[in-house]
CSV table of C-alpha atoms in Angstrom, one decimal:
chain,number,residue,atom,x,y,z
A,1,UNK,CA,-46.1,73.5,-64.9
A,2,UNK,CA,-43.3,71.2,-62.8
A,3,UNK,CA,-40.5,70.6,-66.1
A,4,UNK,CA,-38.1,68.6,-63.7
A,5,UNK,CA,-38.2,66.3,-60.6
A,6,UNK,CA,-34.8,65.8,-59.7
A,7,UNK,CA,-33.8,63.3,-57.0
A,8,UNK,CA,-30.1,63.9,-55.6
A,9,UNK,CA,-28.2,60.9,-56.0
A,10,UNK,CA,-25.9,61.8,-53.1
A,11,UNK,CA,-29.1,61.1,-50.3
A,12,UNK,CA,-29.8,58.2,-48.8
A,13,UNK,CA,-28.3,56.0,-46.1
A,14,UNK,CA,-24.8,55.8,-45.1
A,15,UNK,CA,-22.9,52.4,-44.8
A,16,UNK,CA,-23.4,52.5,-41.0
A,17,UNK,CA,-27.4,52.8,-41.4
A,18,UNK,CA,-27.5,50.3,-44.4
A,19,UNK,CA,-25.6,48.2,-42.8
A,20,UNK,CA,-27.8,47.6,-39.6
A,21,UNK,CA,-31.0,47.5,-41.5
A,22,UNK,CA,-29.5,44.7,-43.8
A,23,UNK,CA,-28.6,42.9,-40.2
A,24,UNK,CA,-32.0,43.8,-38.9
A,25,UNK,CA,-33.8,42.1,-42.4
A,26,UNK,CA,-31.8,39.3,-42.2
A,27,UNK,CA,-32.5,38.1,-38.9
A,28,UNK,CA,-36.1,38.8,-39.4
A,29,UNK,CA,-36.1,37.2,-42.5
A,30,UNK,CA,-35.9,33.9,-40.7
A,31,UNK,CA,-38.4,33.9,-37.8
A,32,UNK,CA,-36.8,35.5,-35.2
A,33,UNK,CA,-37.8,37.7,-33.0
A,34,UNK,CA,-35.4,40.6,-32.9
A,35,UNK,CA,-35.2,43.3,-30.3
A,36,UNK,CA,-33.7,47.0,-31.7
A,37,UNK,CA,-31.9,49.3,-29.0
A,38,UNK,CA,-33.8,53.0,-29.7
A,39,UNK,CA,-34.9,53.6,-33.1
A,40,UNK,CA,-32.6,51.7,-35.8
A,41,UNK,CA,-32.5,54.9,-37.8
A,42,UNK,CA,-34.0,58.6,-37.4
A,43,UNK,CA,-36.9,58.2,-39.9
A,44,UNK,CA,-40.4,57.5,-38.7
A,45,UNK,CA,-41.5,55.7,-42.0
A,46,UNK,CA,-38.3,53.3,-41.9
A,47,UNK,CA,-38.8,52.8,-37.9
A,48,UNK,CA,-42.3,51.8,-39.2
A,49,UNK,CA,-41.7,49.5,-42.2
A,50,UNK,CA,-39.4,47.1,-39.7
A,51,UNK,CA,-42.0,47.1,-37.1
A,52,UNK,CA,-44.1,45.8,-39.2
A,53,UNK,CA,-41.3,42.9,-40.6
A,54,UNK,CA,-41.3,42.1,-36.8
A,55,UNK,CA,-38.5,44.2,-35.3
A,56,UNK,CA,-39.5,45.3,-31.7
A,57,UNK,CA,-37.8,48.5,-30.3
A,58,UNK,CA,-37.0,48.9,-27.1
A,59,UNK,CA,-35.2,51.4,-24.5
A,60,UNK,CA,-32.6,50.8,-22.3
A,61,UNK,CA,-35.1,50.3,-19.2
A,62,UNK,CA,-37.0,48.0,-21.4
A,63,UNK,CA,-33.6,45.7,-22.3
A,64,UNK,CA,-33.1,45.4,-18.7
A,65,UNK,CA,-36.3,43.6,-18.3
A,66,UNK,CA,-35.3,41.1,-21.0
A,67,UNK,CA,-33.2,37.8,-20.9
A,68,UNK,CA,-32.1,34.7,-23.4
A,69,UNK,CA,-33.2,37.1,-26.6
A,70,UNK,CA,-31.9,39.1,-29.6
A,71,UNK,CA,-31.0,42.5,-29.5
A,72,UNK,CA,-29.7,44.8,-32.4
A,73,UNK,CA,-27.2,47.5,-31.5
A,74,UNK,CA,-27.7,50.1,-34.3
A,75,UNK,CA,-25.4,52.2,-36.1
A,76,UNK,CA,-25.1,54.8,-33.3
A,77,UNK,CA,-23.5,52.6,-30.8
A,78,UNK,CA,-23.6,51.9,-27.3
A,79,UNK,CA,-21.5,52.7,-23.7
A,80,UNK,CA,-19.6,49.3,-22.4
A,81,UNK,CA,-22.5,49.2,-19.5
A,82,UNK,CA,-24.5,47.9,-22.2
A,83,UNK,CA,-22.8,45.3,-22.9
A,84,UNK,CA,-22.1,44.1,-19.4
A,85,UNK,CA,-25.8,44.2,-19.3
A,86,UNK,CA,-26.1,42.1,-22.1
A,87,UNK,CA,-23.7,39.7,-20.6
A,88,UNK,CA,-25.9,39.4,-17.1
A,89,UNK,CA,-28.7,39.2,-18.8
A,90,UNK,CA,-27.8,36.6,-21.2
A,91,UNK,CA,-28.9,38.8,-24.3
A,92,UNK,CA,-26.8,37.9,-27.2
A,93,UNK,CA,-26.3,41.4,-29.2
A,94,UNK,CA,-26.3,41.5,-33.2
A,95,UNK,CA,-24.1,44.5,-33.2
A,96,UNK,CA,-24.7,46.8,-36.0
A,97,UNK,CA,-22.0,49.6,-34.5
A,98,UNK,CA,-20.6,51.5,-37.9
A,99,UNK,CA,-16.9,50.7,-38.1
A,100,UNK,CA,-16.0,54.6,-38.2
A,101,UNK,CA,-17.9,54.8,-34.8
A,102,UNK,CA,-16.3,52.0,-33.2
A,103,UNK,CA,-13.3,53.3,-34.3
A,104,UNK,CA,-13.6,56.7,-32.5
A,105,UNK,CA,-14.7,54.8,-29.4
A,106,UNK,CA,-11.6,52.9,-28.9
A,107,UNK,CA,-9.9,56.1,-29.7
A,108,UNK,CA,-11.2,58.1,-26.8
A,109,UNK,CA,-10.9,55.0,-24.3
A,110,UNK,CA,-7.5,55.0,-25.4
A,111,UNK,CA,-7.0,58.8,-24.5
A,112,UNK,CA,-9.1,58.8,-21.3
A,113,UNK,CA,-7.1,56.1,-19.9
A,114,UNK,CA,-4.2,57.7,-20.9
A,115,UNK,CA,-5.2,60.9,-19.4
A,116,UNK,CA,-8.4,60.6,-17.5
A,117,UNK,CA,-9.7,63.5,-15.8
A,118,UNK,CA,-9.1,64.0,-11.9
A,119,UNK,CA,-12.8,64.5,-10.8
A,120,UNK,CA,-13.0,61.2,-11.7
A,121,UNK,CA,-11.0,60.3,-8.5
A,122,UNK,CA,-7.9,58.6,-7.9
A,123,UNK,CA,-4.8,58.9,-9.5
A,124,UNK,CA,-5.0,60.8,-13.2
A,125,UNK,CA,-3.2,59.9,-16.0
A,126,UNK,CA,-0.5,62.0,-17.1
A,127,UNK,CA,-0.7,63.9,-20.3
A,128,UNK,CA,2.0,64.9,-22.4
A,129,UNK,CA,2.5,68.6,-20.4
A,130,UNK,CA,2.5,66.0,-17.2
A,131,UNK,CA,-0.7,67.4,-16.1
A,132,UNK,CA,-4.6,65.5,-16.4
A,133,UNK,CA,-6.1,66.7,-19.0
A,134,UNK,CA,-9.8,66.8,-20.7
A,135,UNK,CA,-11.6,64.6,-23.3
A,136,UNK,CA,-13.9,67.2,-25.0
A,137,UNK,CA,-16.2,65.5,-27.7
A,138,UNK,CA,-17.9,68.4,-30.1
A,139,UNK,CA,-21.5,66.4,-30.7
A,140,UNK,CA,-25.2,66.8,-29.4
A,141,UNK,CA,-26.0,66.5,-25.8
A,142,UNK,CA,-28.1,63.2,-25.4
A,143,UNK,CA,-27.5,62.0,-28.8
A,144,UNK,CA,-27.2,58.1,-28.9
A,145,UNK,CA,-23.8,58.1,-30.2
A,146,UNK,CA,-22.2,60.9,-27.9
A,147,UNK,CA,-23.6,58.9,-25.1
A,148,UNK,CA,-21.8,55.7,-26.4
A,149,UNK,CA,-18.6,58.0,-26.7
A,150,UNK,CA,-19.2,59.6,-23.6
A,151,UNK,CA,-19.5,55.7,-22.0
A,152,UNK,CA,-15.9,55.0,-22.8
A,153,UNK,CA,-14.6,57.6,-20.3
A,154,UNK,CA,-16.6,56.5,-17.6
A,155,UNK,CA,-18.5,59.5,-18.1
A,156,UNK,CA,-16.0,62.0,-17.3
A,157,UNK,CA,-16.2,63.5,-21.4
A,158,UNK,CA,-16.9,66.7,-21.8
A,159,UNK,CA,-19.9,67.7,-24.5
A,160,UNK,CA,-19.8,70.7,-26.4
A,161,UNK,CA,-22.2,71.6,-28.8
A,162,UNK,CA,-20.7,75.0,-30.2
A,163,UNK,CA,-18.2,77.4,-30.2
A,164,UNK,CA,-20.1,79.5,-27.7
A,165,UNK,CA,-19.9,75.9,-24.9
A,166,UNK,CA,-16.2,76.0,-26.5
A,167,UNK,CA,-15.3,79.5,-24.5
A,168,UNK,CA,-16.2,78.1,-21.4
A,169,UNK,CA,-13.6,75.3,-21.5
A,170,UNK,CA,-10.9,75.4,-18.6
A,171,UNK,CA,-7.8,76.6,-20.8
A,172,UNK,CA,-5.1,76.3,-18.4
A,173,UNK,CA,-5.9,72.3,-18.8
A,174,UNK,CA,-4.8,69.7,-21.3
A,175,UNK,CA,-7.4,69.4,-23.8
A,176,UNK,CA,-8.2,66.9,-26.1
A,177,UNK,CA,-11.0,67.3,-29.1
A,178,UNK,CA,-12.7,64.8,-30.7
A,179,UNK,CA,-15.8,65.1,-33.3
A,180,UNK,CA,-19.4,63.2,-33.5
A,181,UNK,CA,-19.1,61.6,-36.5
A,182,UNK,CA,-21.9,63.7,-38.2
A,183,UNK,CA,-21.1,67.2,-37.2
A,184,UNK,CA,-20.2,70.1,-39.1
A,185,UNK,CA,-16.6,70.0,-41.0
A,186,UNK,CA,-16.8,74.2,-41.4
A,187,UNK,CA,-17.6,74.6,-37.2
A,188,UNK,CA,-15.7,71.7,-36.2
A,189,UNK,CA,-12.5,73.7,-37.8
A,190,UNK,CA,-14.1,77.2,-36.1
A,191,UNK,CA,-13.5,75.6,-32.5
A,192,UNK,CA,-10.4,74.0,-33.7
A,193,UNK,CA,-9.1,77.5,-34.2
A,194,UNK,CA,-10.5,79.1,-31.2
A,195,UNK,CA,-9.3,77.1,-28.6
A,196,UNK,CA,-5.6,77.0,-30.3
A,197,UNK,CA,-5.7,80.8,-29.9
A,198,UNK,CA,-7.0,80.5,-26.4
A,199,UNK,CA,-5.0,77.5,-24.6
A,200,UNK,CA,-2.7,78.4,-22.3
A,201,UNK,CA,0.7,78.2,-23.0
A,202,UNK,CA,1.6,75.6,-20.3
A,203,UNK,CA,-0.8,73.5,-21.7
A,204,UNK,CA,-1.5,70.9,-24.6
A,205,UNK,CA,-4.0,71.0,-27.3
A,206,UNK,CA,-4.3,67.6,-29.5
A,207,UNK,CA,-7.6,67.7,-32.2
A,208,UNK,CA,-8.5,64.7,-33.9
A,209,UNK,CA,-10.7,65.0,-37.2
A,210,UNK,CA,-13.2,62.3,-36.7
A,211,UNK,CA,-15.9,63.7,-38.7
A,212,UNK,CA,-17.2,60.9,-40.9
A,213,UNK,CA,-16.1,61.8,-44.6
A,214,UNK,CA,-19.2,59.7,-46.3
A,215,UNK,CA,-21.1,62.2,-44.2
A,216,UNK,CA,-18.8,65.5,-44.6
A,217,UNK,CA,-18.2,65.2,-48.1
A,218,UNK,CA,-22.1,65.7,-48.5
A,219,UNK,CA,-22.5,68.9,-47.6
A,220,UNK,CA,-20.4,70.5,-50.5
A,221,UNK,CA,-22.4,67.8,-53.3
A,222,UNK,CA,-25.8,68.8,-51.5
A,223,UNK,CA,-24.7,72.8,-51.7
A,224,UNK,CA,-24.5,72.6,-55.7
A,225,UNK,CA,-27.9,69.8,-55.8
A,226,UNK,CA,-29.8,72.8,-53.6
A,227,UNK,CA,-28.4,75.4,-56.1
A,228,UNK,CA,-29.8,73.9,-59.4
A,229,UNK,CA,-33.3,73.7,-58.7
A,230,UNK,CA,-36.0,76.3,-58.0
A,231,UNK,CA,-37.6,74.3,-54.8
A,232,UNK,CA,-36.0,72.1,-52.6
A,233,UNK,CA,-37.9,69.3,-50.8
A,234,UNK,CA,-35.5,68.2,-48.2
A,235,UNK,CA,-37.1,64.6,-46.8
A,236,UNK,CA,-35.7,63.8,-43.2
A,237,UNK,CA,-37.0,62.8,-39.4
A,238,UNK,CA,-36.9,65.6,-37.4
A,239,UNK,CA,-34.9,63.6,-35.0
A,240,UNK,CA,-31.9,63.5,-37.6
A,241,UNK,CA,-28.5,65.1,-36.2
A,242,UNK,CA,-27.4,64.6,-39.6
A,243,UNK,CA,-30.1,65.7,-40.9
A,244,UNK,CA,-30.4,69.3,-39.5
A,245,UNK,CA,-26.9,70.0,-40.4
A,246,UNK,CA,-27.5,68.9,-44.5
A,247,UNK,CA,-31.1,70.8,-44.4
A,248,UNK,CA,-29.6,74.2,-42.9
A,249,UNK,CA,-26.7,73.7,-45.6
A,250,UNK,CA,-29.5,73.3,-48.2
A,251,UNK,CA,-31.5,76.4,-47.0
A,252,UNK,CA,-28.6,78.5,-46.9
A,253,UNK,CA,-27.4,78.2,-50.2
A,254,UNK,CA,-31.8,78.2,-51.5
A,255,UNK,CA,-33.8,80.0,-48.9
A,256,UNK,CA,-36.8,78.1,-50.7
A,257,UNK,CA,-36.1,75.1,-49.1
A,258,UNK,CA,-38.6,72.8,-46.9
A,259,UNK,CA,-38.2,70.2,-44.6
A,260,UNK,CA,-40.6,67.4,-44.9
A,261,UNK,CA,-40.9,63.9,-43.6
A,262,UNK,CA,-42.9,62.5,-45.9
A,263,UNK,CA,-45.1,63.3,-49.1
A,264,UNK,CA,-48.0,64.1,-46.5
A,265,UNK,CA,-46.5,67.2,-46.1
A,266,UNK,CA,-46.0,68.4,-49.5
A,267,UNK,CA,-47.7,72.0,-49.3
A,268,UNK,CA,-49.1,72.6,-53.3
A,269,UNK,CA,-48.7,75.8,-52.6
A,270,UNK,CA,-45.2,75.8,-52.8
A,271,UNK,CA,-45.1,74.7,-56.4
A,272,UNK,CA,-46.7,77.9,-57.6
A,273,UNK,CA,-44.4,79.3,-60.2
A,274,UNK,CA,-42.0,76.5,-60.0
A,275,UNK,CA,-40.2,74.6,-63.3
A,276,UNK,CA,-37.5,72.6,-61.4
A,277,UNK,CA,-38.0,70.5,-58.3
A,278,UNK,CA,-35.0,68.9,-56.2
A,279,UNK,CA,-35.7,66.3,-53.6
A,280,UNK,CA,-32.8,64.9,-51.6
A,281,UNK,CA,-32.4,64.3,-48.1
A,282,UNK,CA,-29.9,62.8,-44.6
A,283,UNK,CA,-27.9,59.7,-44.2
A,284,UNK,CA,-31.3,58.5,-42.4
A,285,UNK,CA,-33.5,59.3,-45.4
A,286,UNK,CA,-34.3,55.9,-47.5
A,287,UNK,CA,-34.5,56.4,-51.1
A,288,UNK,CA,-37.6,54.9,-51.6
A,289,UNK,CA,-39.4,57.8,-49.0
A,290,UNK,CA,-37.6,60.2,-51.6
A,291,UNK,CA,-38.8,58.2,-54.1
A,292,UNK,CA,-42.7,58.2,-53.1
A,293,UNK,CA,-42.5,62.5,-52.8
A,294,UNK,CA,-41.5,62.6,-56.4
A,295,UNK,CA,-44.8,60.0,-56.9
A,296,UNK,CA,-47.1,62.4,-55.3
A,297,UNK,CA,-45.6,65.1,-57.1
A,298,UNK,CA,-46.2,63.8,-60.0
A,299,UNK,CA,-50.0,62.7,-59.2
A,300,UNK,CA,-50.8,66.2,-60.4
């Protein structure tokens, strides 16, 4: 017999997420005919409940087909291209960009044009060692918003998605580190420290903390949730950057922990022998998903 459902008060959307899907409601709310840029959050069953409010989501070969509409820039952000498309095309955008984002994108624009990198061609900037130097972005290849960040430097950025990519940096160059918002605090640090030990002494290493604290102060509250309870249902799309990171925390510190998007996937063979249940989740996850695995939970 379950004793205790136990829903972490700590899940749920961020301000960046909440933020756009208030923006998305309220222009739907009205009448109009709303276009979404990619998928306004990482959760299926969210993505589903605004399609069906009206909310039509679209790709970026898709918005170059379209003229005179709406179009909602989600949290993630976007490259200035898009905007210059919007501009030709007469879109007007509703942009839902979370302020911590935005702010890292003017950030690196700032440093690229302060130091762009040579391959670019021209004339580089000059760094403080009076050399060019690199804009290195720790984040997930492909990911909307490392494409947005990548965007501001004209697409010279490098990605790097570990410490492993981190080795292979040119260390004789200027380098300077920024974070995706939602990465990892604890690995973020681990390259910090490698290249500092690595860098050649002729050249510059700046780091810039831009790990988004609503996010990173998560995974140490999720870490004690995950330790209380004998299961763990962990409720996130499987597309969730975020999401991985907070699960994998969740599994390390309770091995008997299980990713789920939905109460669909609630295996009843995983309550055998259970008396305490915790269900928690990403900054995509919305409470009432988490809310609707405790339901079926309880249905028993």
């Amino acid at each position: 017999m379950i004793l205790k459902i136990e829903i972490d008060n700590g899940s749920g959307f961020c301000f960046g997420v909440t933020t756009a899907i208030k923006k998305a409601e309220e222009e739907l709310a009205v009448g109009q005919t709303l276009y979404c840029l990619g998928d306004i959050v990482h959760n299926g069953m969210e993505c589903e409940r605004l399609r069906k409010m009206g909310l039509i989501t679209i790709n970026h070969e898709e918005l170059e087909q379209l003229h005179d509409v709406k179009v909602l820039l989600r949290a993630h952000g976007e490259p200035p291209e898009t905007y210059e498309l919007a501009r030709r095309n007469n879109i007007e955008i509703i942009d839902a960009t979370c302020p911590v984002v935005l702010q890292l994108q003017k950030r690196i624009k700032k440093q690229y044009e302060t130091s762009p990198s040579p391959s670019e061609g021209g004339e580089p900037g000059i760094s403080p060692s009076g050399r060019p130097g690199e804009v290195v972005i720790f984040g997930k290849k492909g990911h909307a918003e490392v494409l947005g960040l990548v965007g501001q430097t004209k697409g010279q950025a490098i990605v790097i998605e570990s410490l492993e990519d981190a080795m292979r940096l040119d260390y004789s160059r200027d380098i300077f580190l920024y974070s995706q918002t939602t990465k990892s605090l604890d690995e973020f640090h681990r390259i910090i420290a490698y290249i500092q030990q690595h860098i050649a002494p002729t050249a510059t290493f700046k780091s810039f903390d831009t790990i988004c604290r609503s996010v990173a102060n998560r995974m140490p509250n999720i870490s004690q949730f995950a330790s209380k309870h004998d299961l763990i249902l962990f409720v996130c799309g499987r597309k969730s950057s975020n999401g991985k990171v907070l699960y994998n925390e969740c599994r390390r510190v309770n091995p008997n922990t299980h990713l789920i998007e939905g109460p669909d996937e609630i295996d009843r063979s995983w309550l055998e022998g259970i008396k305490t249940i915790g269900i928690c989740g990403a900054t995509s996850t919305p409470k009432w998903l988490m809310e609707q695995c405790r339901d079926a939970l309880m249905k028993d």
